[in-house]
Amino acid sequence: MTKAIVPFFHSLSETQAAKWRMALKAAIPEIDICEMHELSMADRAAADVAIVANLDPNDLVGMPNLKWVQSLWAGVERLLAAMPDPSVEIVRLVDPQLAETMAEAVLAWTLYLHRDMPRYAAQQKLGVWEQHDLPTAASRRIGILGLGQLGQSAAKRLVANGFDVRGWSRSAKTLDQVQTYSGAEGMAQLLAEADILIVLLPSTPATRNLLDDTAFEYLPKGARIINFARADIIDQRSLVDRLVSGRINHAVLDVFDQEPLPADDPLWSNPAVTVLPHISAPTNRHTAAALVATNLRRWFADGTMPPAVSRSNGY
Protein backbone atom coordinates (compact mmCIF):
# COMPACT_ATOMS: atom_id res chain seq x y z
CA MET A 1 0.00 0.00 0.00
CA THR A 2 1.38 3.41 -0.99
CA LYS A 3 2.04 5.74 1.91
CA ALA A 4 0.26 9.09 2.05
CA ILE A 5 2.61 12.03 1.53
CA VAL A 6 2.38 15.11 3.76
CA PRO A 7 4.57 18.12 2.90
CA PHE A 8 6.57 19.71 5.73
CA PHE A 9 7.26 23.39 4.99
CA HIS A 10 9.48 25.38 7.33
CA SER A 11 12.31 27.86 7.70
CA LEU A 12 13.96 26.02 10.59
CA SER A 13 17.65 25.28 10.83
CA GLU A 14 18.74 21.94 9.39
CA THR A 15 19.31 20.61 12.90
CA GLN A 16 15.89 21.68 14.17
CA ALA A 17 14.14 20.41 11.04
CA ALA A 18 15.84 17.03 11.35
CA LYS A 19 14.71 16.72 14.98
CA TRP A 20 11.13 17.56 14.02
CA ARG A 21 11.11 15.07 11.16
CA MET A 22 12.43 12.37 13.45
CA ALA A 23 9.73 13.06 16.03
CA LEU A 24 6.96 13.21 13.42
CA LYS A 25 8.07 10.02 11.68
CA ALA A 26 8.25 8.21 15.02
CA ALA A 27 4.72 9.35 15.86
CA ILE A 28 3.17 8.50 12.50
CA PRO A 29 5.38 6.09 10.54
CA GLU A 30 2.61 5.19 8.09
CA ILE A 31 2.83 8.65 6.49
CA ASP A 32 5.75 10.08 4.52
CA ILE A 33 6.72 13.52 5.89
CA CYS A 34 8.51 15.21 2.99
CA GLU A 35 10.31 18.53 2.67
CA MET A 36 9.94 20.77 -0.37
CA HIS A 37 12.98 19.44 -2.26
CA GLU A 38 11.62 15.89 -1.95
CA LEU A 39 8.25 16.68 -3.53
CA SER A 40 7.43 16.22 -7.19
CA MET A 41 5.02 18.59 -8.90
CA ALA A 42 2.45 15.79 -8.78
CA ASP A 43 2.98 15.40 -5.02
CA ARG A 44 2.42 19.13 -4.49
CA ALA A 45 -0.70 19.17 -6.63
CA ALA A 46 -2.21 16.16 -4.84
CA ALA A 47 -1.50 17.22 -1.25
CA ASP A 48 -4.58 18.24 0.74
CA VAL A 49 -2.80 18.83 4.07
CA ALA A 50 0.64 20.12 5.07
CA ILE A 51 2.66 20.56 8.26
CA VAL A 52 4.13 24.06 8.64
CA ALA A 53 6.59 25.92 10.86
CA ASN A 54 7.59 29.51 10.03
CA LEU A 55 6.01 29.19 6.60
CA ASP A 56 7.15 31.10 3.53
CA PRO A 57 4.00 31.89 1.47
CA ASN A 58 5.83 30.79 -1.68
CA ASP A 59 5.92 27.26 -0.27
CA LEU A 60 2.23 26.87 -1.10
CA VAL A 61 2.52 27.70 -4.80
CA GLY A 62 1.30 24.85 -6.97
CA MET A 63 -0.92 23.27 -4.29
CA PRO A 64 -4.50 23.69 -5.63
CA ASN A 65 -5.88 20.82 -3.54
CA LEU A 66 -4.67 22.07 -0.16
CA LYS A 67 -7.49 22.09 2.41
CA TRP A 68 -5.67 22.81 5.69
CA VAL A 69 -2.29 23.18 7.33
CA GLN A 70 -1.16 21.93 10.71
CA SER A 71 1.01 24.48 12.51
CA LEU A 72 3.68 23.28 14.90
CA TRP A 73 3.22 26.41 17.03
CA ALA A 74 0.42 27.66 19.26
CA GLY A 75 0.72 31.25 17.99
CA VAL A 76 -0.57 31.74 14.46
CA GLU A 77 -0.51 35.50 13.76
CA ARG A 78 2.43 35.20 11.35
CA LEU A 79 0.80 32.24 9.66
CA LEU A 80 -2.44 34.17 9.21
CA ALA A 81 -0.48 36.98 7.53
CA ALA A 82 1.34 34.50 5.29
CA MET A 83 -1.89 32.69 4.32
CA PRO A 84 -4.59 35.26 3.57
CA ASP A 85 -6.56 32.79 1.40
CA PRO A 86 -9.57 31.77 3.55
CA SER A 87 -10.07 28.58 1.52
CA VAL A 88 -7.13 26.98 3.35
CA GLU A 89 -7.84 26.39 7.04
CA ILE A 90 -5.17 26.81 9.71
CA VAL A 91 -4.97 24.43 12.67
CA ARG A 92 -2.79 25.63 15.53
CA LEU A 93 -1.05 23.36 18.00
CA VAL A 94 -3.11 22.88 21.15
CA ASP A 95 -0.85 20.84 23.40
CA PRO A 96 -1.68 20.35 27.11
CA GLN A 97 2.05 19.99 27.76
CA LEU A 98 2.59 23.49 26.35
CA ALA A 99 0.12 24.85 28.89
CA GLU A 100 1.93 23.07 31.72
CA THR A 101 5.29 24.39 30.53
CA MET A 102 3.90 27.93 30.37
CA ALA A 103 2.33 27.60 33.82
CA GLU A 104 5.73 26.56 35.17
CA ALA A 105 7.36 29.62 33.59
CA VAL A 106 4.66 31.94 34.90
CA LEU A 107 5.15 30.61 38.42
CA ALA A 108 8.95 30.83 38.20
CA TRP A 109 9.07 34.42 37.01
CA THR A 110 6.23 35.52 39.26
CA LEU A 111 8.30 34.24 42.18
CA TYR A 112 11.32 36.06 40.73
CA LEU A 113 9.42 39.34 40.97
CA HIS A 114 7.56 38.48 44.17
CA ARG A 115 10.85 37.71 45.96
CA ASP A 116 12.49 40.90 44.60
CA MET A 117 15.23 39.03 42.73
CA PRO A 118 16.12 41.96 40.41
CA ARG A 119 16.64 44.18 43.47
CA TYR A 120 18.95 41.70 45.18
CA ALA A 121 20.87 41.10 41.94
CA ALA A 122 21.46 44.87 41.69
CA GLN A 123 22.60 44.96 45.31
CA GLN A 124 25.07 42.14 44.67
CA LYS A 125 26.72 44.12 41.88
CA LEU A 126 27.22 47.00 44.31
CA GLY A 127 28.29 44.82 47.22
CA VAL A 128 25.28 45.91 49.26
CA TRP A 129 23.98 43.66 52.07
CA GLU A 130 20.43 44.81 52.78
CA GLN A 131 17.27 42.89 53.54
CA HIS A 132 13.80 44.04 52.48
CA ASP A 133 10.31 43.22 53.71
CA LEU A 134 8.62 40.31 51.95
CA PRO A 135 4.83 40.40 51.47
CA THR A 136 3.00 37.07 51.71
CA ALA A 137 1.94 35.40 48.47
CA ALA A 138 -1.67 35.77 49.60
CA SER A 139 -1.27 39.56 49.72
CA ARG A 140 0.36 39.77 46.27
CA ARG A 141 -2.31 40.42 43.64
CA ILE A 142 -1.58 38.72 40.32
CA GLY A 143 -3.45 39.79 37.19
CA ILE A 144 -3.53 37.57 34.11
CA LEU A 145 -4.54 39.01 30.73
CA GLY A 146 -5.87 36.10 28.70
CA LEU A 147 -7.75 33.11 30.10
CA GLY A 148 -7.38 30.63 27.28
CA GLN A 149 -5.72 27.26 27.86
CA LEU A 150 -2.40 28.88 28.79
CA GLY A 151 -3.93 31.51 31.06
CA GLN A 152 -6.13 29.06 32.91
CA SER A 153 -3.26 26.66 33.54
CA ALA A 154 -1.08 29.52 34.78
CA ALA A 155 -3.85 30.80 37.07
CA LYS A 156 -4.35 27.38 38.65
CA ARG A 157 -0.61 27.02 39.27
CA LEU A 158 -0.44 30.43 40.94
CA VAL A 159 -3.50 29.74 43.09
CA ALA A 160 -1.94 26.45 44.19
CA ASN A 161 1.07 28.43 45.37
CA GLY A 162 -0.97 30.79 47.50
CA PHE A 163 -1.21 33.89 45.30
CA ASP A 164 -4.28 36.13 45.04
CA VAL A 165 -5.14 35.67 41.36
CA ARG A 166 -7.56 37.46 39.05
CA GLY A 167 -7.88 37.18 35.27
CA TRP A 168 -9.34 38.96 32.27
CA SER A 169 -10.71 37.57 29.02
CA ARG A 170 -12.60 39.07 26.09
CA SER A 171 -15.75 37.12 26.98
CA ALA A 172 -16.83 36.25 30.51
CA LYS A 173 -15.34 33.10 32.03
CA THR A 174 -15.51 31.40 35.42
CA LEU A 175 -12.46 29.86 37.06
CA ASP A 176 -12.31 28.30 40.51
CA GLN A 177 -10.63 30.54 43.13
CA VAL A 178 -9.91 33.23 40.54
CA GLN A 179 -11.72 36.57 40.31
CA THR A 180 -12.52 36.98 36.62
CA TYR A 181 -13.29 40.07 34.54
CA SER A 182 -14.23 40.76 30.94
CA GLY A 183 -14.89 43.71 28.67
CA ALA A 184 -13.42 47.22 28.79
CA GLU A 185 -14.54 47.98 32.35
CA GLY A 186 -13.26 44.64 33.54
CA MET A 187 -9.89 45.35 31.93
CA ALA A 188 -9.55 48.64 33.81
CA GLN A 189 -10.51 46.96 37.07
CA LEU A 190 -8.03 44.11 36.65
CA LEU A 191 -5.19 46.50 35.81
CA ALA A 192 -5.94 48.60 38.88
CA GLU A 193 -5.64 45.49 41.08
CA ALA A 194 -2.52 43.92 39.54
CA ASP A 195 0.69 44.11 41.56
CA ILE A 196 2.16 41.74 38.98
CA LEU A 197 0.58 41.73 35.51
CA ILE A 198 1.07 38.66 33.31
CA VAL A 199 0.32 38.97 29.59
CA LEU A 200 -0.87 35.76 27.89
CA LEU A 201 -3.09 37.16 25.14
CA PRO A 202 -2.88 36.25 21.45
CA SER A 203 -1.73 38.91 19.01
CA THR A 204 -4.81 40.14 17.13
CA PRO A 205 -5.93 43.50 15.73
CA ALA A 206 -7.84 44.00 18.99
CA THR A 207 -4.86 43.34 21.26
CA ARG A 208 -2.08 45.19 19.45
CA ASN A 209 -0.83 48.07 21.62
CA LEU A 210 -3.50 47.15 24.15
CA LEU A 211 -1.13 48.13 26.95
CA ASP A 212 -0.45 51.77 26.13
CA ASP A 213 -0.25 55.08 27.99
CA THR A 214 -3.90 54.90 28.99
CA ALA A 215 -3.78 51.29 30.19
CA PHE A 216 -0.58 51.75 32.19
CA GLU A 217 -2.18 54.58 34.18
CA TYR A 218 -4.54 52.05 35.78
CA LEU A 219 -1.70 49.96 37.23
CA PRO A 220 -0.72 50.51 40.87
CA LYS A 221 2.52 52.45 41.30
CA GLY A 222 5.41 50.01 41.40
CA ALA A 223 3.60 47.24 39.50
CA ARG A 224 5.66 44.62 37.69
CA ILE A 225 4.95 43.09 34.26
CA ILE A 226 5.65 39.72 32.64
CA ASN A 227 5.04 39.45 28.88
CA PHE A 228 4.99 35.83 27.67
CA ALA A 229 2.59 36.56 24.80
CA ARG A 230 3.60 38.78 21.86
CA ALA A 231 5.63 41.98 21.76
CA ASP A 232 3.05 44.03 19.86
CA ILE A 233 0.54 43.81 22.72
CA ILE A 234 2.66 46.31 24.67
CA ASP A 235 3.54 49.80 23.46
CA GLN A 236 7.27 49.57 24.14
CA ARG A 237 7.85 53.33 24.27
CA SER A 238 5.12 53.72 26.86
CA LEU A 239 6.49 50.82 28.92
CA VAL A 240 10.07 52.15 28.86
CA ASP A 241 8.89 55.62 29.89
CA ARG A 242 7.20 54.16 32.97
CA LEU A 243 10.17 51.97 33.83
CA VAL A 244 12.41 55.04 33.72
CA SER A 245 10.02 57.05 35.90
CA GLY A 246 9.61 54.17 38.35
CA ARG A 247 5.86 54.01 37.84
CA ILE A 248 6.46 50.39 36.76
CA ASN A 249 9.07 48.66 38.89
CA HIS A 250 10.29 45.91 36.55
CA ALA A 251 9.39 44.09 33.33
CA VAL A 252 10.24 40.51 32.39
CA LEU A 253 10.12 40.36 28.58
CA ASP A 254 10.33 37.10 26.63
CA VAL A 255 9.03 38.38 23.28
CA PHE A 256 10.25 41.20 21.03
CA ASP A 257 9.38 42.83 17.72
CA GLN A 258 12.71 41.63 16.35
CA GLU A 259 14.16 38.31 17.46
CA PRO A 260 16.92 37.75 18.33
CA LEU A 261 16.90 41.10 20.11
CA PRO A 262 19.61 43.23 18.42
CA ALA A 263 22.81 43.59 20.42
CA ASP A 264 22.50 47.38 20.44
CA ASP A 265 18.91 47.44 21.70
CA PRO A 266 18.75 49.55 24.90
CA LEU A 267 16.53 46.97 26.58
CA TRP A 268 19.62 44.82 27.18
CA SER A 269 21.16 47.39 29.51
CA ASN A 270 17.98 48.67 31.15
CA PRO A 271 18.26 47.68 34.84
CA ALA A 272 14.46 47.55 35.12
CA VAL A 273 14.14 44.93 32.37
CA THR A 274 14.88 41.21 32.40
CA VAL A 275 15.44 40.01 28.82
CA LEU A 276 14.65 36.36 28.03
CA PRO A 277 15.36 34.72 24.63
CA HIS A 278 11.78 33.52 23.95
CA ILE A 279 12.03 30.54 26.31
CA SER A 280 8.85 30.71 28.41
CA ALA A 281 7.08 27.78 26.73
CA PRO A 282 9.12 25.94 24.08
CA THR A 283 7.15 23.37 22.12
CA ASN A 284 7.83 19.79 23.18
CA ARG A 285 8.50 17.95 19.92
CA HIS A 286 7.36 14.57 21.19
CA THR A 287 4.00 15.57 22.66
CA ALA A 288 3.39 17.91 19.72
CA ALA A 289 4.20 15.18 17.19
CA ALA A 290 1.75 12.84 18.90
CA LEU A 291 -1.02 15.44 18.56
CA VAL A 292 -0.18 16.07 14.91
CA ALA A 293 -0.25 12.32 14.31
CA THR A 294 -3.74 12.06 15.83
CA ASN A 295 -5.01 14.90 13.63
CA LEU A 296 -3.53 13.42 10.46
CA ARG A 297 -4.81 9.91 11.16
CA ARG A 298 -8.36 11.19 11.58
CA TRP A 299 -8.08 13.20 8.39
CA PHE A 300 -6.89 10.29 6.30
CA ALA A 301 -9.33 7.87 7.95
CA ASP A 302 -12.58 9.77 7.44
CA GLY A 303 -11.86 13.39 6.46
CA THR A 304 -12.26 14.81 9.98
CA MET A 305 -10.46 18.14 10.21
CA PRO A 306 -9.41 19.47 13.63
CA PRO A 307 -10.93 22.77 14.83
CA ALA A 308 -9.46 25.59 12.77
CA VAL A 309 -8.37 29.10 13.67
CA SER A 310 -10.97 31.85 13.42
CA ARG A 311 -9.54 34.36 10.97
CA SER A 312 -11.77 37.11 12.35
CA ASN A 313 -10.64 36.53 15.96
CA GLY A 314 -7.03 35.75 15.08
CA TYR A 315 -6.87 32.55 17.15
Coordinates of C-alpha atoms in Angstrom, one line a residue:
M1 CA 0.0 0.0 0.0
T2 CA 1.4 3.4 -1.0
K3 CA 2.0 5.7 1.9
A4 CA 0.3 9.1 2.0
I5 CA 2.6 12.0 1.5
V6 CA 2.4 15.1 3.8
P7 CA 4.6 18.1 2.9
F8 CA 6.6 19.7 5.7
F9 CA 7.3 23.4 5.0
H10 CA 9.5 25.4 7.3
S11 CA 12.3 27.9 7.7
L12 CA 14.0 26.0 10.6
S13 CA 17.7 25.3 10.8
E14 CA 18.7 21.9 9.4
T15 CA 19.3 20.6 12.9
Q16 CA 15.9 21.7 14.2
A17 CA 14.1 20.4 11.0
A18 CA 15.8 17.0 11.4
K19 CA 14.7 16.7 15.0
W20 CA 11.1 17.6 14.0
R21 CA 11.1 15.1 11.2
M22 CA 12.4 12.4 13.4
A23 CA 9.7 13.1 16.0
L24 CA 7.0 13.2 13.4
K25 CA 8.1 10.0 11.7
A26 CA 8.2 8.2 15.0
A27 CA 4.7 9.4 15.9
I28 CA 3.2 8.5 12.5
P29 CA 5.4 6.1 10.5
E30 CA 2.6 5.2 8.1
I31 CA 2.8 8.7 6.5
D32 CA 5.8 10.1 4.5
I33 CA 6.7 13.5 5.9
C34 CA 8.5 15.2 3.0
E35 CA 10.3 18.5 2.7
M36 CA 9.9 20.8 -0.4
H37 CA 13.0 19.4 -2.3
E38 CA 11.6 15.9 -2.0
L39 CA 8.2 16.7 -3.5
S40 CA 7.4 16.2 -7.2
M41 CA 5.0 18.6 -8.9
A42 CA 2.4 15.8 -8.8
D43 CA 3.0 15.4 -5.0
R44 CA 2.4 19.1 -4.5
A45 CA -0.7 19.2 -6.6
A46 CA -2.2 16.2 -4.8
A47 CA -1.5 17.2 -1.3
D48 CA -4.6 18.2 0.7
V49 CA -2.8 18.8 4.1
A50 CA 0.6 20.1 5.1
I51 CA 2.7 20.6 8.3
V52 CA 4.1 24.1 8.6
A53 CA 6.6 25.9 10.9
N54 CA 7.6 29.5 10.0
L55 CA 6.0 29.2 6.6
D56 CA 7.2 31.1 3.5
P57 CA 4.0 31.9 1.5
N58 CA 5.8 30.8 -1.7
D59 CA 5.9 27.3 -0.3
L60 CA 2.2 26.9 -1.1
V61 CA 2.5 27.7 -4.8
G62 CA 1.3 24.8 -7.0
M63 CA -0.9 23.3 -4.3
P64 CA -4.5 23.7 -5.6
N65 CA -5.9 20.8 -3.5
L66 CA -4.7 22.1 -0.2
K67 CA -7.5 22.1 2.4
W68 CA -5.7 22.8 5.7
V69 CA -2.3 23.2 7.3
Q70 CA -1.2 21.9 10.7
S71 CA 1.0 24.5 12.5
L72 CA 3.7 23.3 14.9
W73 CA 3.2 26.4 17.0
A74 CA 0.4 27.7 19.3
G75 CA 0.7 31.2 18.0
V76 CA -0.6 31.7 14.5
E77 CA -0.5 35.5 13.8
R78 CA 2.4 35.2 11.3
L79 CA 0.8 32.2 9.7
L80 CA -2.4 34.2 9.2
A81 CA -0.5 37.0 7.5
A82 CA 1.3 34.5 5.3
M83 CA -1.9 32.7 4.3
P84 CA -4.6 35.3 3.6
D85 CA -6.6 32.8 1.4
P86 CA -9.6 31.8 3.5
S87 CA -10.1 28.6 1.5
V88 CA -7.1 27.0 3.4
E89 CA -7.8 26.4 7.0
I90 CA -5.2 26.8 9.7
V91 CA -5.0 24.4 12.7
R92 CA -2.8 25.6 15.5
L93 CA -1.0 23.4 18.0
V94 CA -3.1 22.9 21.2
D95 CA -0.8 20.8 23.4
P96 CA -1.7 20.4 27.1
Q97 CA 2.1 20.0 27.8
L98 CA 2.6 23.5 26.3
A99 CA 0.1 24.9 28.9
E100 CA 1.9 23.1 31.7
T101 CA 5.3 24.4 30.5
M102 CA 3.9 27.9 30.4
A103 CA 2.3 27.6 33.8
E104 CA 5.7 26.6 35.2
A105 CA 7.4 29.6 33.6
V106 CA 4.7 31.9 34.9
L107 CA 5.1 30.6 38.4
A108 CA 9.0 30.8 38.2
W109 CA 9.1 34.4 37.0
T110 CA 6.2 35.5 39.3
L111 CA 8.3 34.2 42.2
Y112 CA 11.3 36.1 40.7
L113 CA 9.4 39.3 41.0
H114 CA 7.6 38.5 44.2
R115 CA 10.8 37.7 46.0
D116 CA 12.5 40.9 44.6
M117 CA 15.2 39.0 42.7
P118 CA 16.1 42.0 40.4
R119 CA 16.6 44.2 43.5
Y120 CA 18.9 41.7 45.2
A121 CA 20.9 41.1 41.9
A122 CA 21.5 44.9 41.7
Q123 CA 22.6 45.0 45.3
Q124 CA 25.1 42.1 44.7
K125 CA 26.7 44.1 41.9
L126 CA 27.2 47.0 44.3
G127 CA 28.3 44.8 47.2
V128 CA 25.3 45.9 49.3
W129 CA 24.0 43.7 52.1
E130 CA 20.4 44.8 52.8
Q131 CA 17.3 42.9 53.5
H132 CA 13.8 44.0 52.5
D133 CA 10.3 43.2 53.7
L134 CA 8.6 40.3 52.0
P135 CA 4.8 40.4 51.5
T136 CA 3.0 37.1 51.7
A137 CA 1.9 35.4 48.5
A138 CA -1.7 35.8 49.6
S139 CA -1.3 39.6 49.7
R140 CA 0.4 39.8 46.3
R141 CA -2.3 40.4 43.6
I142 CA -1.6 38.7 40.3
G143 CA -3.5 39.8 37.2
I144 CA -3.5 37.6 34.1
L145 CA -4.5 39.0 30.7
G146 CA -5.9 36.1 28.7
L147 CA -7.8 33.1 30.1
G148 CA -7.4 30.6 27.3
Q149 CA -5.7 27.3 27.9
L150 CA -2.4 28.9 28.8
G151 CA -3.9 31.5 31.1
Q152 CA -6.1 29.1 32.9
S153 CA -3.3 26.7 33.5
A154 CA -1.1 29.5 34.8
A155 CA -3.9 30.8 37.1
K156 CA -4.3 27.4 38.6
R157 CA -0.6 27.0 39.3
L158 CA -0.4 30.4 40.9
V159 CA -3.5 29.7 43.1
A160 CA -1.9 26.4 44.2
N161 CA 1.1 28.4 45.4
G162 CA -1.0 30.8 47.5
F163 CA -1.2 33.9 45.3
D164 CA -4.3 36.1 45.0
V165 CA -5.1 35.7 41.4
R166 CA -7.6 37.5 39.0
G167 CA -7.9 37.2 35.3
W168 CA -9.3 39.0 32.3
S169 CA -10.7 37.6 29.0
R170 CA -12.6 39.1 26.1
S171 CA -15.8 37.1 27.0
A172 CA -16.8 36.3 30.5
K173 CA -15.3 33.1 32.0
T174 CA -15.5 31.4 35.4
L175 CA -12.5 29.9 37.1
D176 CA -12.3 28.3 40.5
Q177 CA -10.6 30.5 43.1
V178 CA -9.9 33.2 40.5
Q179 CA -11.7 36.6 40.3
T180 CA -12.5 37.0 36.6
Y181 CA -13.3 40.1 34.5
S182 CA -14.2 40.8 30.9
G183 CA -14.9 43.7 28.7
A184 CA -13.4 47.2 28.8
E185 CA -14.5 48.0 32.3
G186 CA -13.3 44.6 33.5
M187 CA -9.9 45.3 31.9
A188 CA -9.6 48.6 33.8
Q189 CA -10.5 47.0 37.1
L190 CA -8.0 44.1 36.7
L191 CA -5.2 46.5 35.8
A192 CA -5.9 48.6 38.9
E193 CA -5.6 45.5 41.1
A194 CA -2.5 43.9 39.5
D195 CA 0.7 44.1 41.6
I196 CA 2.2 41.7 39.0
L197 CA 0.6 41.7 35.5
I198 CA 1.1 38.7 33.3
V199 CA 0.3 39.0 29.6
L200 CA -0.9 35.8 27.9
L201 CA -3.1 37.2 25.1
P202 CA -2.9 36.2 21.5
S203 CA -1.7 38.9 19.0
T204 CA -4.8 40.1 17.1
P205 CA -5.9 43.5 15.7
A206 CA -7.8 44.0 19.0
T207 CA -4.9 43.3 21.3
R208 CA -2.1 45.2 19.4
N209 CA -0.8 48.1 21.6
L210 CA -3.5 47.1 24.2
L211 CA -1.1 48.1 27.0
D212 CA -0.5 51.8 26.1
D213 CA -0.2 55.1 28.0
T214 CA -3.9 54.9 29.0
A215 CA -3.8 51.3 30.2
F216 CA -0.6 51.8 32.2
E217 CA -2.2 54.6 34.2
Y218 CA -4.5 52.1 35.8
L219 CA -1.7 50.0 37.2
P220 CA -0.7 50.5 40.9
K221 CA 2.5 52.5 41.3
G222 CA 5.4 50.0 41.4
A223 CA 3.6 47.2 39.5
R224 CA 5.7 44.6 37.7
I225 CA 5.0 43.1 34.3
I226 CA 5.6 39.7 32.6
N227 CA 5.0 39.4 28.9
F228 CA 5.0 35.8 27.7
A229 CA 2.6 36.6 24.8
R230 CA 3.6 38.8 21.9
A231 CA 5.6 42.0 21.8
D232 CA 3.1 44.0 19.9
I233 CA 0.5 43.8 22.7
I234 CA 2.7 46.3 24.7
D235 CA 3.5 49.8 23.5
Q236 CA 7.3 49.6 24.1
R237 CA 7.8 53.3 24.3
S238 CA 5.1 53.7 26.9
L239 CA 6.5 50.8 28.9
V240 CA 10.1 52.1 28.9
D241 CA 8.9 55.6 29.9
R242 CA 7.2 54.2 33.0
L243 CA 10.2 52.0 33.8
V244 CA 12.4 55.0 33.7
S245 CA 10.0 57.0 35.9
G246 CA 9.6 54.2 38.4
R247 CA 5.9 54.0 37.8
I248 CA 6.5 50.4 36.8
N249 CA 9.1 48.7 38.9
H250 CA 10.3 45.9 36.5
A251 CA 9.4 44.1 33.3
V252 CA 10.2 40.5 32.4
L253 CA 10.1 40.4 28.6
D254 CA 10.3 37.1 26.6
V255 CA 9.0 38.4 23.3
F256 CA 10.2 41.2 21.0
D257 CA 9.4 42.8 17.7
Q258 CA 12.7 41.6 16.4
E259 CA 14.2 38.3 17.5
P260 CA 16.9 37.7 18.3
L261 CA 16.9 41.1 20.1
P262 CA 19.6 43.2 18.4
A263 CA 22.8 43.6 20.4
D264 CA 22.5 47.4 20.4
D265 CA 18.9 47.4 21.7
P266 CA 18.8 49.6 24.9
L267 CA 16.5 47.0 26.6
W268 CA 19.6 44.8 27.2
S269 CA 21.2 47.4 29.5
N270 CA 18.0 48.7 31.1
P271 CA 18.3 47.7 34.8
A272 CA 14.5 47.6 35.1
V273 CA 14.1 44.9 32.4
T274 CA 14.9 41.2 32.4
V275 CA 15.4 40.0 28.8
L276 CA 14.6 36.4 28.0
P277 CA 15.4 34.7 24.6
H278 CA 11.8 33.5 24.0
I279 CA 12.0 30.5 26.3
S280 CA 8.9 30.7 28.4
A281 CA 7.1 27.8 26.7
P282 CA 9.1 25.9 24.1
T283 CA 7.1 23.4 22.1
N284 CA 7.8 19.8 23.2
R285 CA 8.5 18.0 19.9
H286 CA 7.4 14.6 21.2
T287 CA 4.0 15.6 22.7
A288 CA 3.4 17.9 19.7
A289 CA 4.2 15.2 17.2
A290 CA 1.7 12.8 18.9
L291 CA -1.0 15.4 18.6
V292 CA -0.2 16.1 14.9
A293 CA -0.2 12.3 14.3
T294 CA -3.7 12.1 15.8
N295 CA -5.0 14.9 13.6
L296 CA -3.5 13.4 10.5
R297 CA -4.8 9.9 11.2
R298 CA -8.4 11.2 11.6
W299 CA -8.1 13.2 8.4
F300 CA -6.9 10.3 6.3
A301 CA -9.3 7.9 8.0
D302 CA -12.6 9.8 7.4
G303 CA -11.9 13.4 6.5
T304 CA -12.3 14.8 10.0
M305 CA -10.5 18.1 10.2
P306 CA -9.4 19.5 13.6
P307 CA -10.9 22.8 14.8
A308 CA -9.5 25.6 12.8
V309 CA -8.4 29.1 13.7
S310 CA -11.0 31.9 13.4
R311 CA -9.5 34.4 11.0
S312 CA -11.8 37.1 12.4
N313 CA -10.6 36.5 16.0
G314 CA -7.0 35.7 15.1
Y315 CA -6.9 32.6 17.2

